C-alpha cells in the first residue's frame, strides 16, 4: 500500500529538484545520469501506463496501470499498482473478474495481490494474498525503465536524438529484463520513443511491436508510460498483516474459467 508523506491530499507533491542547478545542467544532456540522480532512498515517481494488445490486429485489450514507484537502499525499486482492464472483445469472451481492478504491491521482498481474479477466492476476513515469489503484473508486459541498463540500451539504438526527445528501434532480446515475454520472437524489433524534461529526466516512454504471424494475423503490443513527480517523497508499505493470507493457504477456485485470448 502506498503512503506519500508531506501532507499530500491527492497525488504527489513535487519537491525541489534533488540535484543543484549546476548539477542538473551537467546531466541534462545525459538522461542516464539524470535517471541515476533520481534513484535516492525515500524518493520516487508516479507512472501512468496504458498497454494495448491485439492477438490478430482486429480485437484489442487495453489495460491502464497507475503505479507509485519508491526507491530504497541499494537501488531497490518497490511498487504499488492499480490496474484496470478494458476490451473491445465481446462480453462472452471475457472473464467476469476482468471487470474489477486488480491491485499489486511489491515491497520488502514480497508481493501482495488483491482484486481481479482473486475476487471470490479470498476469505471474507482477508483482502490480500502474499507471495514470497514475484507475482506478475500487467505492467510487466512492457519495457521497464527501472531495470538496470534499460535506458542506456534504448539510447544506444537511437536513430534520432535531441535535447528533449529521442527515438529508434531495438531488438527485443537486447532490452534488459526481457520484456514482452511470450509475445515477441527472436530478433523481433521494438520501436521506441522517449521524451525528457529540461533536466534530462524521462517524462514519457512509448513502445510498439508487431509482426506478421504468417496466417494473416498481425499480433501487436504497444505501451505508453508517463512519468510525473520525480523526486517526491514516497513510502510503499505492505498491507495490514491481519488482512493478508499466504498464497499457499488460498483455497482453490471452484472452477477454472476460460482465459481471455490475448497472446497468439
PDB file of N, CA and C in Angstrom, residues 160-252:
ATOM      1  N   UNK A 160      17.331   9.010 -34.031  1.00  0.00           N
ATOM      2  CA  UNK A 160      17.313  10.467 -33.935  1.00  0.00           C
ATOM      3  C   UNK A 160      17.300  10.827 -32.461  1.00  0.00           C
ATOM      4  N   UNK A 161      17.970  11.924 -32.116  1.00  0.00           N
ATOM      5  CA  UNK A 161      18.061  12.296 -30.709  1.00  0.00           C
ATOM      6  C   UNK A 161      18.277  13.794 -30.583  1.00  0.00           C
ATOM      7  N   UNK A 162      17.490  14.423 -29.716  1.00  0.00           N
ATOM      8  CA  UNK A 162      17.639  15.830 -29.418  1.00  0.00           C
ATOM      9  C   UNK A 162      17.679  16.025 -27.910  1.00  0.00           C
ATOM     10  N   UNK A 163      17.658  17.271 -27.470  1.00  0.00           N
ATOM     11  CA  UNK A 163      17.749  17.538 -26.045  1.00  0.00           C
ATOM     12  C   UNK A 163      16.482  17.157 -25.299  1.00  0.00           C
ATOM     13  N   UNK A 164      15.335  17.082 -26.020  1.00  0.00           N
ATOM     14  CA  UNK A 164      14.070  16.799 -25.339  1.00  0.00           C
ATOM     15  C   UNK A 164      13.372  15.531 -25.834  1.00  0.00           C
ATOM     16  N   UNK A 165      13.968  14.820 -26.784  1.00  0.00           N
ATOM     17  CA  UNK A 165      13.335  13.594 -27.271  1.00  0.00           C
ATOM     18  C   UNK A 165      14.346  12.730 -27.995  1.00  0.00           C
ATOM     19  N   UNK A 166      13.983  11.455 -28.145  1.00  0.00           N
ATOM     20  CA  UNK A 166      14.805  10.504 -28.902  1.00  0.00           C
ATOM     21  C   UNK A 166      13.902   9.374 -29.363  1.00  0.00           C
ATOM     22  N   UNK A 167      14.286   8.722 -30.446  1.00  0.00           N
ATOM     23  CA  UNK A 167      13.506   7.587 -30.933  1.00  0.00           C
ATOM     24  C   UNK A 167      14.404   6.641 -31.708  1.00  0.00           C
ATOM     25  N   UNK A 168      13.933   5.386 -31.826  1.00  0.00           N
ATOM     26  CA  UNK A 168      14.709   4.406 -32.552  1.00  0.00           C
ATOM     27  C   UNK A 168      14.034   3.051 -32.510  1.00  0.00           C
ATOM     28  N   UNK A 169      14.766   2.014 -32.890  1.00  0.00           N
ATOM     29  CA  UNK A 169      14.276   0.644 -32.811  1.00  0.00           C
ATOM     30  C   UNK A 169      15.366  -0.216 -32.203  1.00  0.00           C
ATOM     31  N   UNK A 170      14.941  -1.290 -31.547  1.00  0.00           N
ATOM     32  CA  UNK A 170      15.878  -2.183 -30.872  1.00  0.00           C
ATOM     33  C   UNK A 170      15.329  -3.598 -30.915  1.00  0.00           C
ATOM     34  N   UNK A 171      16.204  -4.575 -30.982  1.00  0.00           N
ATOM     35  CA  UNK A 171      15.751  -5.959 -30.888  1.00  0.00           C
ATOM     36  C   UNK A 171      15.243  -6.227 -29.476  1.00  0.00           C
ATOM     37  N   UNK A 172      14.111  -6.892 -29.377  1.00  0.00           N
ATOM     38  CA  UNK A 172      13.525  -7.166 -28.071  1.00  0.00           C
ATOM     39  C   UNK A 172      14.495  -7.915 -27.162  1.00  0.00           C
ATOM     40  N   UNK A 173      15.304  -8.792 -27.745  1.00  0.00           N
ATOM     41  CA  UNK A 173      16.239  -9.585 -26.952  1.00  0.00           C
ATOM     42  C   UNK A 173      17.364  -8.750 -26.351  1.00  0.00           C
ATOM     43  N   UNK A 174      17.541  -7.512 -26.834  1.00  0.00           N
ATOM     44  CA  UNK A 174      18.600  -6.652 -26.318  1.00  0.00           C
ATOM     45  C   UNK A 174      18.110  -5.732 -25.200  1.00  0.00           C
ATOM     46  N   UNK A 175      16.822  -5.780 -24.899  1.00  0.00           N
ATOM     47  CA  UNK A 175      16.277  -4.940 -23.836  1.00  0.00           C
ATOM     48  C   UNK A 175      16.433  -5.676 -22.511  1.00  0.00           C
ATOM     49  N   UNK A 176      17.110  -5.097 -21.528  1.00  0.00           N
ATOM     50  CA  UNK A 176      17.283  -5.771 -20.229  1.00  0.00           C
ATOM     51  C   UNK A 176      15.932  -6.128 -19.604  1.00  0.00           C
ATOM     52  N   UNK A 177      15.920  -7.252 -18.904  1.00  0.00           N
ATOM     53  CA  UNK A 177      14.685  -7.689 -18.255  1.00  0.00           C
ATOM     54  C   UNK A 177      13.796  -8.534 -19.125  1.00  0.00           C
ATOM     55  N   UNK A 178      14.114  -8.630 -20.418  1.00  0.00           N
ATOM     56  CA  UNK A 178      13.338  -9.436 -21.358  1.00  0.00           C
ATOM     57  C   UNK A 178      11.843  -9.109 -21.287  1.00  0.00           C
ATOM     58  N   UNK A 179      11.456  -7.887 -21.670  1.00  0.00           N
ATOM     59  CA  UNK A 179      10.023  -7.550 -21.677  1.00  0.00           C
ATOM     60  C   UNK A 179       9.287  -8.288 -22.787  1.00  0.00           C
ATOM     61  N   UNK A 180       7.991  -8.160 -22.826  1.00  0.00           N
ATOM     62  CA  UNK A 180       7.126  -8.794 -23.825  1.00  0.00           C
ATOM     63  C   UNK A 180       7.259 -10.310 -23.792  1.00  0.00           C
ATOM     64  N   UNK A 181       7.532 -10.875 -22.640  1.00  0.00           N
ATOM     65  CA  UNK A 181       7.724 -12.320 -22.529  1.00  0.00           C
ATOM     66  C   UNK A 181       6.505 -13.061 -23.072  1.00  0.00           C
ATOM     67  N   UNK A 182       6.743 -14.005 -23.955  1.00  0.00           N
ATOM     68  CA  UNK A 182       5.657 -14.778 -24.537  1.00  0.00           C
ATOM     69  C   UNK A 182       5.026 -14.112 -25.746  1.00  0.00           C
ATOM     70  N   UNK A 183       5.471 -12.920 -26.103  1.00  0.00           N
ATOM     71  CA  UNK A 183       4.874 -12.194 -27.218  1.00  0.00           C
ATOM     72  C   UNK A 183       5.839 -12.071 -28.389  1.00  0.00           C
ATOM     73  N   UNK A 184       7.022 -11.562 -28.122  1.00  0.00           N
ATOM     74  CA  UNK A 184       7.963 -11.320 -29.207  1.00  0.00           C
ATOM     75  C   UNK A 184       8.706 -12.591 -29.590  1.00  0.00           C
ATOM     76  N   UNK A 185       9.219 -12.600 -30.806  1.00  0.00           N
ATOM     77  CA  UNK A 185      10.008 -13.703 -31.311  1.00  0.00           C
ATOM     78  C   UNK A 185      11.476 -13.287 -31.369  1.00  0.00           C
ATOM     79  N   UNK A 186      12.395 -14.253 -31.457  1.00  0.00           N
ATOM     80  CA  UNK A 186      13.817 -13.900 -31.534  1.00  0.00           C
ATOM     81  C   UNK A 186      14.092 -12.940 -32.694  1.00  0.00           C
ATOM     82  N   UNK A 187      14.817 -11.884 -32.395  1.00  0.00           N
ATOM     83  CA  UNK A 187      15.153 -10.918 -33.423  1.00  0.00           C
ATOM     84  C   UNK A 187      14.079  -9.895 -33.717  1.00  0.00           C
ATOM     85  N   UNK A 188      12.908 -10.025 -33.096  1.00  0.00           N
ATOM     86  CA  UNK A 188      11.839  -9.056 -33.363  1.00  0.00           C
ATOM     87  C   UNK A 188      12.242  -7.674 -32.862  1.00  0.00           C
ATOM     88  N   UNK A 189      11.878  -6.659 -33.626  1.00  0.00           N
ATOM     89  CA  UNK A 189      12.282  -5.300 -33.311  1.00  0.00           C
ATOM     90  C   UNK A 189      11.159  -4.542 -32.606  1.00  0.00           C
ATOM     91  N   UNK A 190      11.572  -3.670 -31.706  1.00  0.00           N
ATOM     92  CA  UNK A 190      10.651  -2.845 -30.933  1.00  0.00           C
ATOM     93  C   UNK A 190      10.935  -1.386 -31.258  1.00  0.00           C
ATOM     94  N   UNK A 191       9.913  -0.673 -31.707  1.00  0.00           N
ATOM     95  CA  UNK A 191      10.049   0.767 -31.925  1.00  0.00           C
ATOM     96  C   UNK A 191       9.831   1.475 -30.593  1.00  0.00           C
ATOM     97  N   UNK A 192      10.640   2.482 -30.315  1.00  0.00           N
ATOM     98  CA  UNK A 192      10.522   3.193 -29.049  1.00  0.00           C
ATOM     99  C   UNK A 192      10.688   4.692 -29.258  1.00  0.00           C
ATOM    100  N   UNK A 193      10.137   5.460 -28.324  1.00  0.00           N
ATOM    101  CA  UNK A 193      10.302   6.915 -28.345  1.00  0.00           C
ATOM    102  C   UNK A 193      10.361   7.404 -26.905  1.00  0.00           C
ATOM    103  N   UNK A 194      11.245   8.349 -26.632  1.00  0.00           N
ATOM    104  CA  UNK A 194      11.433   8.915 -25.301  1.00  0.00           C
ATOM    105  C   UNK A 194      11.293  10.432 -25.362  1.00  0.00           C
ATOM    106  N   UNK A 195      10.755  11.006 -24.269  1.00  0.00           N
ATOM    107  CA  UNK A 195      10.692  12.446 -24.113  1.00  0.00           C
ATOM    108  C   UNK A 195      11.307  12.811 -22.765  1.00  0.00           C
ATOM    109  N   UNK A 196      11.967  13.971 -22.683  1.00  0.00           N
ATOM    110  CA  UNK A 196      12.667  14.392 -21.473  1.00  0.00           C
ATOM    111  C   UNK A 196      12.238  15.804 -21.070  1.00  0.00           C
ATOM    112  N   UNK A 197      12.397  16.098 -19.780  1.00  0.00           N
ATOM    113  CA  UNK A 197      12.177  17.471 -19.344  1.00  0.00           C
ATOM    114  C   UNK A 197      13.487  18.254 -19.446  1.00  0.00           C
ATOM    115  N   UNK A 198      13.481  19.487 -18.962  1.00  0.00           N
ATOM    116  CA  UNK A 198      14.657  20.349 -19.109  1.00  0.00           C
ATOM    117  C   UNK A 198      15.862  19.832 -18.348  1.00  0.00           C
ATOM    118  N   UNK A 199      15.640  18.944 -17.363  1.00  0.00           N
ATOM    119  CA  UNK A 199      16.736  18.397 -16.579  1.00  0.00           C
ATOM    120  C   UNK A 199      17.170  17.023 -17.064  1.00  0.00           C
ATOM    121  N   UNK A 200      16.619  16.582 -18.193  1.00  0.00           N
ATOM    122  CA  UNK A 200      17.014  15.304 -18.757  1.00  0.00           C
ATOM    123  C   UNK A 200      16.270  14.109 -18.196  1.00  0.00           C
ATOM    124  N   UNK A 201      15.277  14.347 -17.338  1.00  0.00           N
ATOM    125  CA  UNK A 201      14.514  13.234 -16.758  1.00  0.00           C
ATOM    126  C   UNK A 201      13.451  12.770 -17.745  1.00  0.00           C
ATOM    127  N   UNK A 202      13.222  11.473 -17.796  1.00  0.00           N
ATOM    128  CA  UNK A 202      12.230  10.918 -18.716  1.00  0.00           C
ATOM    129  C   UNK A 202      10.832  11.323 -18.271  1.00  0.00           C
ATOM    130  N   UNK A 203      10.052  11.871 -19.188  1.00  0.00           N
ATOM    131  CA  UNK A 203       8.659  12.199 -18.900  1.00  0.00           C
ATOM    132  C   UNK A 203       7.692  11.254 -19.605  1.00  0.00           C
ATOM    133  N   UNK A 204       8.189  10.557 -20.639  1.00  0.00           N
ATOM    134  CA  UNK A 204       7.310   9.644 -21.383  1.00  0.00           C
ATOM    135  C   UNK A 204       8.154   8.608 -22.103  1.00  0.00           C
ATOM    136  N   UNK A 205       7.648   7.385 -22.157  1.00  0.00           N
ATOM    137  CA  UNK A 205       8.280   6.290 -22.898  1.00  0.00           C
ATOM    138  C   UNK A 205       7.192   5.516 -23.617  1.00  0.00           C
ATOM    139  N   UNK A 206       7.260   5.489 -24.940  1.00  0.00           N
ATOM    140  CA  UNK A 206       6.294   4.746 -25.746  1.00  0.00           C
ATOM    141  C   UNK A 206       7.016   3.653 -26.513  1.00  0.00           C
ATOM    142  N   UNK A 207       6.414   2.479 -26.585  1.00  0.00           N
ATOM    143  CA  UNK A 207       6.994   1.367 -27.330  1.00  0.00           C
ATOM    144  C   UNK A 207       5.915   0.672 -28.146  1.00  0.00           C
ATOM    145  N   UNK A 208       6.322   0.015 -29.231  1.00  0.00           N
ATOM    146  CA  UNK A 208       5.367  -0.709 -30.068  1.00  0.00           C
ATOM    147  C   UNK A 208       6.087  -1.834 -30.774  1.00  0.00           C
ATOM    148  N   UNK A 209       5.407  -2.965 -30.881  1.00  0.00           N
ATOM    149  CA  UNK A 209       5.948  -4.097 -31.623  1.00  0.00           C
ATOM    150  C   UNK A 209       4.806  -4.794 -32.335  1.00  0.00           C
ATOM    151  N   UNK A 210       5.065  -5.300 -33.526  1.00  0.00           N
ATOM    152  CA  UNK A 210       4.053  -6.046 -34.269  1.00  0.00           C
ATOM    153  C   UNK A 210       4.761  -6.938 -35.268  1.00  0.00           C
ATOM    154  N   UNK A 211       4.066  -7.963 -35.701  1.00  0.00           N
ATOM    155  CA  UNK A 211       4.672  -8.885 -36.664  1.00  0.00           C
ATOM    156  C   UNK A 211       3.567  -9.597 -37.435  1.00  0.00           C
ATOM    157  N   UNK A 212       3.922 -10.141 -38.575  1.00  0.00           N
ATOM    158  CA  UNK A 212       3.014 -10.962 -39.354  1.00  0.00           C
ATOM    159  C   UNK A 212       3.173 -12.396 -38.885  1.00  0.00           C
ATOM    160  N   UNK A 213       2.102 -12.961 -38.347  1.00  0.00           N
ATOM    161  CA  UNK A 213       2.178 -14.307 -37.805  1.00  0.00           C
ATOM    162  C   UNK A 213       2.185 -15.376 -38.889  1.00  0.00           C
ATOM    163  N   UNK A 214       2.017 -14.972 -40.151  1.00  0.00           N
ATOM    164  CA  UNK A 214       2.075 -15.931 -41.246  1.00  0.00           C
ATOM    165  C   UNK A 214       0.743 -16.531 -41.614  1.00  0.00           C
ATOM    166  N   UNK A 215      -0.284 -16.231 -40.836  1.00  0.00           N
ATOM    167  CA  UNK A 215      -1.611 -16.756 -41.143  1.00  0.00           C
ATOM    168  C   UNK A 215      -2.615 -15.617 -41.308  1.00  0.00           C
ATOM    169  N   UNK A 216      -2.100 -14.456 -41.665  1.00  0.00           N
ATOM    170  CA  UNK A 216      -2.974 -13.308 -41.858  1.00  0.00           C
ATOM    171  C   UNK A 216      -3.167 -12.474 -40.610  1.00  0.00           C
ATOM    172  N   UNK A 217      -2.692 -12.971 -39.473  1.00  0.00           N
ATOM    173  CA  UNK A 217      -2.836 -12.224 -38.228  1.00  0.00           C
ATOM    174  C   UNK A 217      -1.665 -11.266 -38.038  1.00  0.00           C
ATOM    175  N   UNK A 218      -1.910 -10.159 -37.396  1.00  0.00           N
ATOM    176  CA  UNK A 218      -0.875  -9.161 -37.109  1.00  0.00           C
ATOM    177  C   UNK A 218      -0.861  -8.877 -35.608  1.00  0.00           C
ATOM    178  N   UNK A 219      -0.315  -9.794 -34.826  1.00  0.00           N
ATOM    179  CA  UNK A 219      -0.264  -9.569 -33.375  1.00  0.00           C
ATOM    180  C   UNK A 219       0.542  -8.309 -33.064  1.00  0.00           C
ATOM    181  N   UNK A 220       0.110  -7.544 -32.097  1.00  0.00           N
ATOM    182  CA  UNK A 220       0.827  -6.325 -31.745  1.00  0.00           C
ATOM    183  C   UNK A 220       0.657  -6.026 -30.258  1.00  0.00           C
ATOM    184  N   UNK A 221       1.625  -5.294 -29.729  1.00  0.00           N
ATOM    185  CA  UNK A 221       1.530  -4.797 -28.369  1.00  0.00           C
ATOM    186  C   UNK A 221       2.204  -3.434 -28.327  1.00  0.00           C
ATOM    187  N   UNK A 222       1.531  -2.477 -27.718  1.00  0.00           N
ATOM    188  CA  UNK A 222       2.078  -1.140 -27.592  1.00  0.00           C
ATOM    189  C   UNK A 222       1.836  -0.604 -26.195  1.00  0.00           C
ATOM    190  N   UNK A 223       2.700   0.272 -25.746  1.00  0.00           N
ATOM    191  CA  UNK A 223       2.540   0.839 -24.412  1.00  0.00           C
ATOM    192  C   UNK A 223       2.937   2.303 -24.413  1.00  0.00           C
ATOM    193  N   UNK A 224       2.348   3.041 -23.492  1.00  0.00           N
ATOM    194  CA  UNK A 224       2.636   4.467 -23.340  1.00  0.00           C
ATOM    195  C   UNK A 224       2.745   4.751 -21.844  1.00  0.00           C
ATOM    196  N   UNK A 225       3.941   5.139 -21.392  1.00  0.00           N
ATOM    197  CA  UNK A 225       4.172   5.420 -19.983  1.00  0.00           C
ATOM    198  C   UNK A 225       4.444   6.905 -19.794  1.00  0.00           C
ATOM    199  N   UNK A 226       3.784   7.505 -18.796  1.00  0.00           N
ATOM    200  CA  UNK A 226       4.004   8.911 -18.446  1.00  0.00           C
ATOM    201  C   UNK A 226       4.566   8.962 -17.024  1.00  0.00           C
ATOM    202  N   UNK A 227       5.633   9.740 -16.846  1.00  0.00           N
ATOM    203  CA  UNK A 227       6.319   9.836 -15.559  1.00  0.00           C
ATOM    204  C   UNK A 227       6.133  11.244 -14.992  1.00  0.00           C
ATOM    205  N   UNK A 228       5.604  11.337 -13.777  1.00  0.00           N
ATOM    206  CA  UNK A 228       5.395  12.632 -13.139  1.00  0.00           C
ATOM    207  C   UNK A 228       5.839  12.559 -11.681  1.00  0.00           C
ATOM    208  N   UNK A 229       6.194  13.704 -11.138  1.00  0.00           N
ATOM    209  CA  UNK A 229       6.532  13.762  -9.718  1.00  0.00           C
ATOM    210  C   UNK A 229       7.889  13.212  -9.364  1.00  0.00           C
ATOM    211  N   UNK A 230       8.863  13.335 -10.271  1.00  0.00           N
ATOM    212  CA  UNK A 230      10.215  12.873  -9.949  1.00  0.00           C
ATOM    213  C   UNK A 230      10.702  13.562  -8.669  1.00  0.00           C
ATOM    214  N   UNK A 231      11.288  12.784  -7.772  1.00  0.00           N
ATOM    215  CA  UNK A 231      11.858  13.340  -6.559  1.00  0.00           C
ATOM    216  C   UNK A 231      10.894  13.492  -5.413  1.00  0.00           C
ATOM    217  N   UNK A 232       9.642  13.022  -5.581  1.00  0.00           N
ATOM    218  CA  UNK A 232       8.678  13.096  -4.489  1.00  0.00           C
ATOM    219  C   UNK A 232       9.052  12.131  -3.370  1.00  0.00           C
ATOM    220  N   UNK A 233       8.652  12.487  -2.168  1.00  0.00           N
ATOM    221  CA  UNK A 233       8.833  11.559  -1.043  1.00  0.00           C
ATOM    222  C   UNK A 233       7.783  10.455  -1.147  1.00  0.00           C
ATOM    223  N   UNK A 234       8.244   9.219  -1.176  1.00  0.00           N
ATOM    224  CA  UNK A 234       7.350   8.076  -1.382  1.00  0.00           C
ATOM    225  C   UNK A 234       7.680   6.980  -0.389  1.00  0.00           C
ATOM    226  N   UNK A 235       6.641   6.397   0.201  1.00  0.00           N
ATOM    227  CA  UNK A 235       6.801   5.206   1.030  1.00  0.00           C
ATOM    228  C   UNK A 235       5.818   4.152   0.547  1.00  0.00           C
ATOM    229  N   UNK A 236       6.318   3.035   0.048  1.00  0.00           N
ATOM    230  CA  UNK A 236       5.463   1.908  -0.325  1.00  0.00           C
ATOM    231  C   UNK A 236       5.406   0.972   0.871  1.00  0.00           C
ATOM    232  N   UNK A 237       4.214   0.725   1.378  1.00  0.00           N
ATOM    233  CA  UNK A 237       4.043  -0.065   2.595  1.00  0.00           C
ATOM    234  C   UNK A 237       3.280  -1.356   2.311  1.00  0.00           C
ATOM    235  N   UNK A 238       3.560  -2.429   3.025  1.00  0.00           N
ATOM    236  CA  UNK A 238       2.774  -3.657   2.888  1.00  0.00           C
ATOM    237  C   UNK A 238       1.394  -3.463   3.502  1.00  0.00           C
ATOM    238  N   UNK A 239       0.408  -4.238   3.070  1.00  0.00           N
ATOM    239  CA  UNK A 239      -0.933  -4.139   3.648  1.00  0.00           C
ATOM    240  C   UNK A 239      -0.925  -4.555   5.119  1.00  0.00           C
ATOM    241  N   UNK A 240      -1.966  -4.189   5.875  1.00  0.00           N
ATOM    242  CA  UNK A 240      -2.064  -4.631   7.274  1.00  0.00           C
ATOM    243  C   UNK A 240      -2.006  -6.150   7.375  1.00  0.00           C
ATOM    244  N   UNK A 241      -1.223  -6.645   8.305  1.00  0.00           N
ATOM    245  CA  UNK A 241      -0.989  -8.084   8.411  1.00  0.00           C
ATOM    246  C   UNK A 241      -2.269  -8.873   8.639  1.00  0.00           C
ATOM    247  N   UNK A 242      -3.231  -8.297   9.351  1.00  0.00           N
ATOM    248  CA  UNK A 242      -4.460  -9.041   9.646  1.00  0.00           C
ATOM    249  C   UNK A 242      -5.365  -9.205   8.423  1.00  0.00           C
ATOM    250  N   UNK A 243      -5.034  -8.530   7.316  1.00  0.00           N
ATOM    251  CA  UNK A 243      -5.820  -8.655   6.094  1.00  0.00           C
ATOM    252  C   UNK A 243      -5.122  -9.510   5.039  1.00  0.00           C
ATOM    253  N   UNK A 244      -4.014 -10.146   5.441  1.00  0.00           N
ATOM    254  CA  UNK A 244      -3.181 -10.883   4.489  1.00  0.00           C
ATOM    255  C   UNK A 244      -3.307 -12.381   4.695  1.00  0.00           C
ATOM    256  N   UNK A 245      -3.399 -13.127   3.598  1.00  0.00           N
ATOM    257  CA  UNK A 245      -3.352 -14.584   3.616  1.00  0.00           C
ATOM    258  C   UNK A 245      -2.197 -15.016   2.721  1.00  0.00           C
ATOM    259  N   UNK A 246      -1.488 -16.064   3.120  1.00  0.00           N
ATOM    260  CA  UNK A 246      -0.386 -16.557   2.311  1.00  0.00           C
ATOM    261  C   UNK A 246      -0.922 -17.259   1.064  1.00  0.00           C
ATOM    262  N   UNK A 247      -0.175 -17.165  -0.019  1.00  0.00           N
ATOM    263  CA  UNK A 247      -0.617 -17.767  -1.279  1.00  0.00           C
ATOM    264  C   UNK A 247      -0.854 -19.266  -1.131  1.00  0.00           C
ATOM    265  N   UNK A 248      -0.020 -19.940  -0.325  1.00  0.00           N
ATOM    266  CA  UNK A 248      -0.177 -21.381  -0.140  1.00  0.00           C
ATOM    267  C   UNK A 248      -1.416 -21.768   0.639  1.00  0.00           C
ATOM    268  N   UNK A 249      -2.040 -20.802   1.308  1.00  0.00           N
ATOM    269  CA  UNK A 249      -3.245 -21.069   2.098  1.00  0.00           C
ATOM    270  C   UNK A 249      -4.515 -20.696   1.355  1.00  0.00           C
ATOM    271  N   UNK A 250      -4.367 -20.171   0.159  1.00  0.00           N
ATOM    272  CA  UNK A 250      -5.526 -19.711  -0.601  1.00  0.00           C
ATOM    273  C   UNK A 250      -6.333 -20.905  -1.112  1.00  0.00           C
ATOM    274  N   UNK A 251      -7.649 -20.916  -0.880  1.00  0.00           N
ATOM    275  CA  UNK A 251      -8.471 -22.021  -1.374  1.00  0.00           C
ATOM    276  C   UNK A 251      -8.434 -22.099  -2.894  1.00  0.00           C
ATOM    277  N   UNK A 252      -8.488 -23.311  -3.412  1.00  0.00           N
ATOM    278  CA  UNK A 252      -8.521 -23.490  -4.849  1.00  0.00           C
ATOM    279  C   UNK A 252      -9.853 -22.999  -5.402  1.00  0.00           C
TER     280      UNK A 252
END
